[in-house]
mmCIF file of C-alpha atoms in Angstrom:
data_model
loop_
_atom_site.group_PDB
_atom_site.id
_atom_site.type_symbol
_atom_site.label_atom_id
_atom_site.label_comp_id
_atom_site.label_asym_id
_atom_site.label_seq_id
_atom_site.Cartn_x
_atom_site.Cartn_y
_atom_site.Cartn_z
ATOM 1 C CA MET A 1 0.000 0.000 0.000
ATOM 2 C CA SER A 2 1.367 3.420 -0.913
ATOM 3 C CA ARG A 3 -1.365 5.797 0.283
ATOM 4 C CA VAL A 4 -0.083 8.971 1.933
ATOM 5 C CA LEU A 5 -2.090 11.653 3.735
ATOM 6 C CA VAL A 6 -0.682 15.190 4.078
ATOM 7 C CA ILE A 7 -2.040 17.380 6.911
ATOM 8 C CA ASP A 8 -1.210 21.095 6.790
ATOM 9 C CA ASP A 9 -3.234 24.282 7.237
ATOM 10 C CA SER A 10 -1.567 25.849 4.174
ATOM 11 C CA PRO A 11 -3.576 24.995 1.015
ATOM 12 C CA MET A 12 -0.530 25.740 -1.152
ATOM 13 C CA LEU A 13 1.774 23.395 0.777
ATOM 14 C CA VAL A 14 -0.853 20.659 0.775
ATOM 15 C CA GLU A 15 -1.365 20.985 -2.985
ATOM 16 C CA LEU A 16 2.342 21.055 -3.850
ATOM 17 C CA THR A 17 3.200 18.157 -1.521
ATOM 18 C CA VAL A 18 0.323 16.037 -2.810
ATOM 19 C CA ARG A 19 1.329 16.820 -6.405
ATOM 20 C CA ALA A 20 4.958 15.842 -5.773
ATOM 21 C CA LEU A 21 4.006 12.567 -4.067
ATOM 22 C CA THR A 22 1.484 11.742 -6.789
ATOM 23 C CA ALA A 23 4.064 12.446 -9.481
ATOM 24 C CA ALA A 24 6.416 10.020 -7.708
ATOM 25 C CA GLY A 25 3.754 7.280 -7.860
ATOM 26 C CA TYR A 26 2.157 7.479 -4.407
ATOM 27 C CA GLN A 27 -1.601 7.741 -3.818
ATOM 28 C CA ALA A 28 -1.574 11.068 -1.996
ATOM 29 C CA SER A 29 -4.334 13.268 -0.632
ATOM 30 C CA GLY A 30 -4.542 16.182 1.798
ATOM 31 C CA ALA A 31 -6.409 17.497 4.828
ATOM 32 C CA GLN A 32 -6.304 20.930 6.459
ATOM 33 C CA ASP A 33 -8.278 20.481 9.689
ATOM 34 C CA LEU A 34 -9.691 17.832 12.040
ATOM 35 C CA ALA A 35 -12.972 17.537 10.160
ATOM 36 C CA SER A 36 -11.298 16.782 6.829
ATOM 37 C CA LEU A 37 -8.796 14.507 8.604
ATOM 38 C CA ASP A 38 -11.609 12.405 10.072
ATOM 39 C CA GLN A 39 -13.280 12.260 6.672
ATOM 40 C CA LYS A 40 -10.077 11.052 5.006
ATOM 41 C CA LEU A 41 -9.628 8.325 7.630
ATOM 42 C CA THR A 42 -13.039 6.881 6.712
ATOM 43 C CA GLU A 43 -11.841 6.391 3.119
ATOM 44 C CA GLY A 44 -9.407 3.630 4.080
ATOM 45 C CA PRO A 45 -6.032 3.093 5.755
ATOM 46 C CA PHE A 46 -2.920 5.092 4.901
ATOM 47 C CA ALA A 47 0.612 3.771 4.864
ATOM 48 C CA LEU A 48 1.918 7.110 6.131
ATOM 49 C CA ILE A 49 0.448 10.333 7.520
ATOM 50 C CA LEU A 50 2.583 13.463 7.257
ATOM 51 C CA MET A 51 1.501 16.299 9.540
ATOM 52 C CA ASP A 52 2.534 19.869 10.127
ATOM 53 C CA VAL A 53 3.363 20.650 13.763
ATOM 54 C CA ASN A 54 2.028 24.188 14.218
ATOM 55 C CA MET A 55 -1.488 24.710 12.888
ATOM 56 C CA PRO A 56 -4.158 27.169 14.117
ATOM 57 C CA GLU A 57 -6.623 24.441 15.140
ATOM 58 C CA MET A 58 -4.222 21.770 16.352
ATOM 59 C CA PHE A 59 -0.634 20.726 16.991
ATOM 60 C CA GLY A 60 0.769 17.873 14.944
ATOM 61 C CA ASP A 61 2.309 16.114 17.952
ATOM 62 C CA ASP A 62 -1.089 16.167 19.702
ATOM 63 C CA VAL A 63 -2.679 14.695 16.574
ATOM 64 C CA VAL A 64 -0.187 11.816 16.727
ATOM 65 C CA GLU A 65 -1.446 10.847 20.173
ATOM 66 C CA TYR A 66 -5.069 11.330 19.059
ATOM 67 C CA LEU A 67 -4.599 9.038 16.077
ATOM 68 C CA ARG A 68 -2.782 6.372 18.051
ATOM 69 C CA ARG A 69 -4.987 6.275 21.138
ATOM 70 C CA GLN A 70 -8.420 7.375 19.934
ATOM 71 C CA LYS A 71 -8.452 6.277 16.303
ATOM 72 C CA LYS A 72 -6.146 3.247 16.716
ATOM 73 C CA VAL A 73 -4.338 4.252 13.525
ATOM 74 C CA THR A 74 -1.409 1.994 12.631
ATOM 75 C CA SER A 75 -0.021 4.199 9.838
ATOM 76 C CA LYS A 76 3.495 5.598 10.012
ATOM 77 C CA LEU A 77 3.086 9.041 11.629
ATOM 78 C CA VAL A 78 5.622 11.688 10.662
ATOM 79 C CA LEU A 79 5.954 15.268 11.930
ATOM 80 C CA TYR A 80 6.760 17.950 9.348
ATOM 81 C CA SER A 81 7.864 21.431 10.371
ATOM 82 C CA ASP A 82 10.275 24.336 10.053
ATOM 83 C CA ILE A 83 10.832 24.647 13.813
ATOM 84 C CA PRO A 84 14.426 24.041 15.055
ATOM 85 C CA GLU A 85 15.475 20.435 14.491
ATOM 86 C CA ALA A 86 16.262 19.809 18.177
ATOM 87 C CA GLU A 87 12.748 20.897 19.121
ATOM 88 C CA LEU A 88 11.204 18.827 16.338
ATOM 89 C CA ASP A 89 13.202 15.784 17.444
ATOM 90 C CA ALA A 90 11.986 16.259 21.025
ATOM 91 C CA LYS A 91 8.355 16.502 19.890
ATOM 92 C CA THR A 92 8.808 13.361 17.795
ATOM 93 C CA ARG A 93 10.101 11.409 20.798
ATOM 94 C CA ALA A 94 7.488 12.747 23.222
ATOM 95 C CA SER A 95 4.532 12.071 20.923
ATOM 96 C CA GLY A 96 5.647 8.642 19.740
ATOM 97 C CA ALA A 97 5.785 9.690 16.081
ATOM 98 C CA ASP A 98 7.755 7.442 13.748
ATOM 99 C CA GLY A 99 10.011 10.214 12.534
ATOM 100 C CA TYR A 100 10.194 13.779 11.308
ATOM 101 C CA ILE A 101 11.037 15.738 8.172
ATOM 102 C CA LEU A 102 12.319 19.310 8.098
ATOM 103 C CA LYS A 103 10.385 21.669 5.842
ATOM 104 C CA SER A 104 13.646 23.429 5.010
ATOM 105 C CA GLY A 105 14.601 20.339 3.003
ATOM 106 C CA GLY A 106 11.826 21.089 0.515
ATOM 107 C CA LEU A 107 9.718 18.566 -1.356
ATOM 108 C CA GLU A 108 12.811 16.492 -2.127
ATOM 109 C CA ALA A 109 13.157 15.763 1.607
ATOM 110 C CA VAL A 110 9.492 14.750 1.771
ATOM 111 C CA LEU A 111 9.901 12.316 -1.122
ATOM 112 C CA GLY A 112 13.059 10.870 0.372
ATOM 113 C CA GLY A 113 11.534 10.566 3.834
ATOM 114 C CA VAL A 114 8.364 8.908 2.609
ATOM 115 C CA MET A 115 10.328 6.486 0.460
ATOM 116 C CA GLY A 116 12.591 5.633 3.402
ATOM 117 C CA LEU A 117 9.628 4.870 5.640
ATOM 118 C CA ILE A 118 7.231 2.958 3.381
ATOM 119 C CA GLY A 119 9.410 2.084 0.414
ATOM 120 C CA PRO A 120 9.005 2.945 -3.267
ATOM 121 C CA PRO A 121 5.375 3.189 -4.422
ATOM 122 C CA ALA A 122 5.745 0.245 -6.800
ATOM 123 C CA LEU A 123 6.654 -2.025 -3.883
ATOM 124 C CA GLY A 124 4.475 -0.563 -1.150
ATOM 125 C CA ILE A 125 6.422 -2.557 1.477
ATOM 126 C CA PRO A 126 7.277 -0.669 4.667
ATOM 127 C CA THR A 127 10.961 -0.608 5.573
ATOM 128 C CA ALA A 128 12.539 -0.357 8.993
ATOM 129 C CA VAL A 129 11.968 3.033 10.584
ATOM 130 C CA PRO A 130 15.179 4.832 11.590
ATOM 131 C CA ALA A 131 15.120 5.884 15.236
ATOM 132 C CA PRO A 132 14.663 9.650 15.653
ATOM 133 C CA ALA A 133 17.732 9.673 17.884
ATOM 134 C CA ALA A 134 19.931 8.522 15.040
ATOM 135 C CA ALA A 135 18.529 10.688 12.265
ATOM 136 C CA PRO A 136 15.352 12.355 11.025
ATOM 137 C CA ALA A 137 13.042 10.282 8.899
ATOM 138 C CA ALA A 138 14.437 11.872 5.773
ATOM 139 C CA PRO A 139 17.400 10.078 4.179
ATOM 140 C CA ALA A 140 19.259 11.546 1.247
ATOM 141 C CA ALA A 141 16.479 12.618 -1.087
ATOM 142 C CA PRO A 142 16.258 11.342 -4.634
ATOM 143 C CA GLN A 143 16.201 13.751 -7.538
ATOM 144 C CA ALA A 144 12.756 15.272 -8.035
ATOM 145 C CA PRO A 145 10.689 13.164 -10.443
ATOM 146 C CA ALA A 146 10.292 14.212 -14.040
ATOM 147 C CA ALA A 147 6.950 15.399 -15.313
ATOM 148 C CA THR A 148 4.317 12.690 -15.575
ATOM 149 C CA THR A 149 0.717 12.441 -16.701
ATOM 150 C CA GLY A 150 -1.296 15.326 -15.323
ATOM 151 C CA LEU A 151 1.697 17.668 -15.012
ATOM 152 C CA PRO A 152 2.750 19.991 -17.841
ATOM 153 C CA LYS A 153 6.104 19.280 -19.430
ATOM 154 C CA ALA A 154 8.695 22.024 -19.692
ATOM 155 C CA PRO A 155 8.809 23.273 -23.288
ATOM 156 C CA ALA A 156 12.068 22.411 -25.062
ATOM 157 C CA THR A 157 14.428 25.267 -25.942
ATOM 158 C CA ALA A 158 15.957 25.790 -29.353
ATOM 159 C CA GLY A 159 19.124 23.947 -28.316
ATOM 160 C CA GLY A 160 17.211 20.982 -26.926
ATOM 161 C CA ARG A 161 18.232 21.692 -23.316
ATOM 162 C CA LYS A 162 15.857 22.135 -20.398
ATOM 163 C CA PRO A 163 14.502 25.684 -19.996
ATOM 164 C CA ARG A 164 16.325 27.471 -17.170
ATOM 165 C CA ILE A 165 14.499 29.326 -14.409
ATOM 166 C CA LEU A 166 16.160 31.606 -11.854
ATOM 167 C CA ILE A 167 14.212 32.130 -8.612
ATOM 168 C CA VAL A 168 15.241 35.295 -6.761
ATOM 169 C CA ASP A 169 13.677 35.238 -3.298
ATOM 170 C CA ASP A 170 15.052 35.775 0.202
ATOM 171 C CA SER A 171 12.639 33.197 1.664
ATOM 172 C CA GLU A 172 14.332 29.794 1.508
ATOM 173 C CA MET A 173 11.057 27.981 2.187
ATOM 174 C CA THR A 174 9.221 29.770 -0.638
ATOM 175 C CA ALA A 175 12.116 29.285 -3.048
ATOM 176 C CA ARG A 176 12.391 25.561 -2.268
ATOM 177 C CA ILE A 177 8.656 24.989 -2.740
ATOM 178 C CA ILE A 178 8.672 26.730 -6.111
ATOM 179 C CA GLU A 179 11.941 25.048 -7.114
ATOM 180 C CA ALA A 180 10.658 21.545 -6.372
ATOM 181 C CA ASP A 181 7.437 22.216 -8.279
ATOM 182 C CA LEU A 182 9.339 23.428 -11.351
ATOM 183 C CA VAL A 183 12.022 20.706 -11.252
ATOM 184 C CA SER A 184 9.292 18.066 -11.148
ATOM 185 C CA LYS A 185 7.957 19.512 -14.394
ATOM 186 C CA GLY A 186 11.278 19.305 -16.219
ATOM 187 C CA PHE A 187 12.819 22.747 -15.728
ATOM 188 C CA GLU A 188 16.428 23.449 -14.771
ATOM 189 C CA VAL A 189 16.197 25.690 -11.715
ATOM 190 C CA HIS A 190 18.675 27.981 -9.957
ATOM 191 C CA VAL A 191 17.993 29.915 -6.750
ATOM 192 C CA ALA A 192 19.480 33.161 -5.414
ATOM 193 C CA ASP A 193 18.620 35.135 -2.273
ATOM 194 C CA THR A 194 20.693 38.215 -3.118
ATOM 195 C CA ALA A 195 21.152 40.422 -6.179
ATOM 196 C CA ASP A 196 24.873 39.564 -6.209
ATOM 197 C CA LYS A 197 24.223 35.819 -6.413
ATOM 198 C CA ALA A 198 21.514 36.327 -9.028
ATOM 199 C CA THR A 199 23.801 38.507 -11.159
ATOM 200 C CA LYS A 200 26.570 35.907 -11.124
ATOM 201 C CA ILE A 201 24.106 33.237 -12.298
ATOM 202 C CA ILE A 202 22.834 35.476 -15.096
ATOM 203 C CA LEU A 203 26.314 36.465 -16.272
ATOM 204 C CA LYS A 204 27.471 32.873 -16.795
ATOM 205 C CA LYS A 205 26.372 31.491 -20.144
ATOM 206 C CA GLN A 206 26.011 27.957 -18.759
ATOM 207 C CA THR A 207 23.549 29.146 -16.079
ATOM 208 C CA ARG A 208 21.934 32.156 -17.789
ATOM 209 C CA PRO A 209 18.168 31.710 -17.335
ATOM 210 C CA ASP A 210 15.416 31.925 -19.900
ATOM 211 C CA LEU A 211 13.141 33.354 -17.242
ATOM 212 C CA VAL A 212 13.556 35.004 -13.835
ATOM 213 C CA LEU A 213 10.911 34.647 -11.112
ATOM 214 C CA LEU A 214 11.583 37.759 -9.056
ATOM 215 C CA ASP A 215 10.189 38.571 -5.630
ATOM 216 C CA VAL A 216 9.420 42.280 -5.350
ATOM 217 C CA ARG A 217 9.867 43.001 -1.656
ATOM 218 C CA MET A 218 13.027 41.574 -0.097
ATOM 219 C CA PRO A 219 15.297 42.990 2.635
ATOM 220 C CA ASN A 220 18.483 42.494 0.623
ATOM 221 C CA VAL A 221 17.213 42.858 -2.961
ATOM 222 C CA ASN A 222 15.143 45.639 -4.494
ATOM 223 C CA GLY A 223 13.136 43.614 -7.001
ATOM 224 C CA GLU A 224 12.103 46.644 -9.035
ATOM 225 C CA GLN A 225 15.701 47.859 -9.435
ATOM 226 C CA PHE A 226 16.954 44.376 -10.269
ATOM 227 C CA CYS A 227 14.282 44.035 -12.948
ATOM 228 C CA ARG A 228 15.448 47.357 -14.467
ATOM 229 C CA PHE A 229 19.033 46.073 -14.445
ATOM 230 C CA ILE A 230 18.087 42.959 -16.419
ATOM 231 C CA LYS A 231 15.800 44.729 -18.861
ATOM 232 C CA SER A 232 18.198 47.624 -19.564
ATOM 233 C CA ASN A 233 21.127 45.348 -20.444
ATOM 234 C CA SER A 234 21.205 44.258 -24.102
ATOM 235 C CA LEU A 235 23.193 41.164 -23.093
ATOM 236 C CA PHE A 236 20.118 39.871 -21.283
ATOM 237 C CA LYS A 237 17.480 40.825 -23.865
ATOM 238 C CA GLY A 238 16.314 37.213 -24.230
ATOM 239 C CA ILE A 239 15.522 36.837 -20.513
ATOM 240 C CA LYS A 240 11.901 37.153 -19.421
ATOM 241 C CA VAL A 241 11.148 38.522 -15.949
ATOM 242 C CA LEU A 242 8.001 37.577 -14.038
ATOM 243 C CA LEU A 243 7.310 39.271 -10.715
ATOM 244 C CA CYS A 244 6.468 36.592 -8.155
ATOM 245 C CA SER A 245 4.846 38.429 -5.312
ATOM 246 C CA GLY A 246 2.013 38.853 -2.875
ATOM 247 C CA GLU A 247 1.844 42.600 -3.609
ATOM 248 C CA ASN A 248 -1.468 44.085 -4.717
ATOM 249 C CA VAL A 249 -2.249 43.930 -8.424
ATOM 250 C CA GLU A 250 -2.049 47.710 -8.970
ATOM 251 C CA GLU A 251 1.500 47.847 -7.592
ATOM 252 C CA LEU A 252 2.616 44.877 -9.679
ATOM 253 C CA GLN A 253 1.119 46.424 -12.813
ATOM 254 C CA ARG A 254 2.976 49.663 -12.089
ATOM 255 C CA ILE A 255 6.303 47.843 -11.732
ATOM 256 C CA CYS A 256 5.655 45.929 -14.944
ATOM 257 C CA ARG A 257 5.072 49.214 -16.798
ATOM 258 C CA GLU A 258 7.936 51.164 -15.270
ATOM 259 C CA ALA A 259 10.592 48.473 -14.858
ATOM 260 C CA GLY A 260 9.768 46.466 -17.984
ATOM 261 C CA ALA A 261 8.778 43.159 -16.351
ATOM 262 C CA ASP A 262 7.005 40.692 -18.667
ATOM 263 C CA GLY A 263 4.228 39.955 -16.197
ATOM 264 C CA TYR A 264 3.487 38.832 -12.654
ATOM 265 C CA ILE A 265 2.372 35.670 -10.820
ATOM 266 C CA PRO A 266 0.813 35.471 -7.352
ATOM 267 C CA LYS A 267 3.039 33.396 -5.076
ATOM 268 C CA ASP A 268 0.279 30.916 -4.390
ATOM 269 C CA ALA A 269 -0.354 30.272 -8.095
ATOM 270 C CA VAL A 270 0.479 26.958 -9.736
ATOM 271 C CA MET A 271 3.923 27.920 -11.009
ATOM 272 C CA GLY A 272 4.589 25.187 -13.507
ATOM 273 C CA ASN A 273 1.547 25.858 -15.686
ATOM 274 C CA MET A 274 2.122 29.605 -15.893
ATOM 275 C CA VAL A 275 5.880 29.407 -16.409
ATOM 276 C CA ALA A 276 5.495 26.785 -19.128
ATOM 277 C CA LYS A 277 3.044 29.077 -20.913
ATOM 278 C CA GLU A 278 5.511 31.975 -20.753
ATOM 279 C CA LEU A 279 8.275 29.891 -22.333
ATOM 280 C CA LEU A 280 6.246 28.360 -25.152
ATOM 281 C CA PRO A 281 7.371 29.505 -28.628
ATOM 282 C CA PRO A 282 5.161 32.203 -30.194
ATOM 283 C CA SER A 283 2.139 30.996 -32.176
ATOM 284 C CA ASN A 284 2.302 31.207 -35.954
ATOM 285 C CA GLU A 285 -1.290 32.351 -36.114
#
């Protein structure tokens, strides 16, 4: 059995995690609160339940005890959080969870952790659970899976290579989520959290992106100025820039007009579909 349930109060994280697990071959679904969790449990047993620790309605470590004692669930129970690892390890031990996965490891860590606990989806045979004291339940993660049915493929470039995307964002968690989503769809992805790092990636021919996903408001990067830098340099004329931000639409439209950005994407949008559309060759019509 390779059914996995993801519990998180963030709809975006649930969707991206479920998509990544499904693309890897697991039967994945999500829940965001106790009501939807109880509903999912009536649909049949799960091999593994992955749960966020800090949620508005509940704490993941409390849910572990609830599932074990009240619901008599025998699934592998794994805590998933961005709290300090020592604290997460302590919560894992105290609650009796089977392991933990750090959110900072991105979707690759989730795939690796799930595979380490219940085996590859084709086999569906649980493996020995590593003790939390020795290591988190997230062994070295495999490379993100290539695009499969239901996920858009990255459009091929003129040279036959994978399209390159540069994510410029000071939030490691956000960047990793977007990166994993795009890698799973066949893109080559680079990440930078400063303008200096982003510039070095752009300057090198072997890493120069076809498209830049640029956060607008960052402590160490002025997204509007960096967009102007790219768009005003003839060397980079083939690079598209999409603003990836939670700013209001009017502000994003202003930056697009004044800084020359090619468009904008809300951070909670499905990145792969919109980026693929931007990189498709122009229609002959």
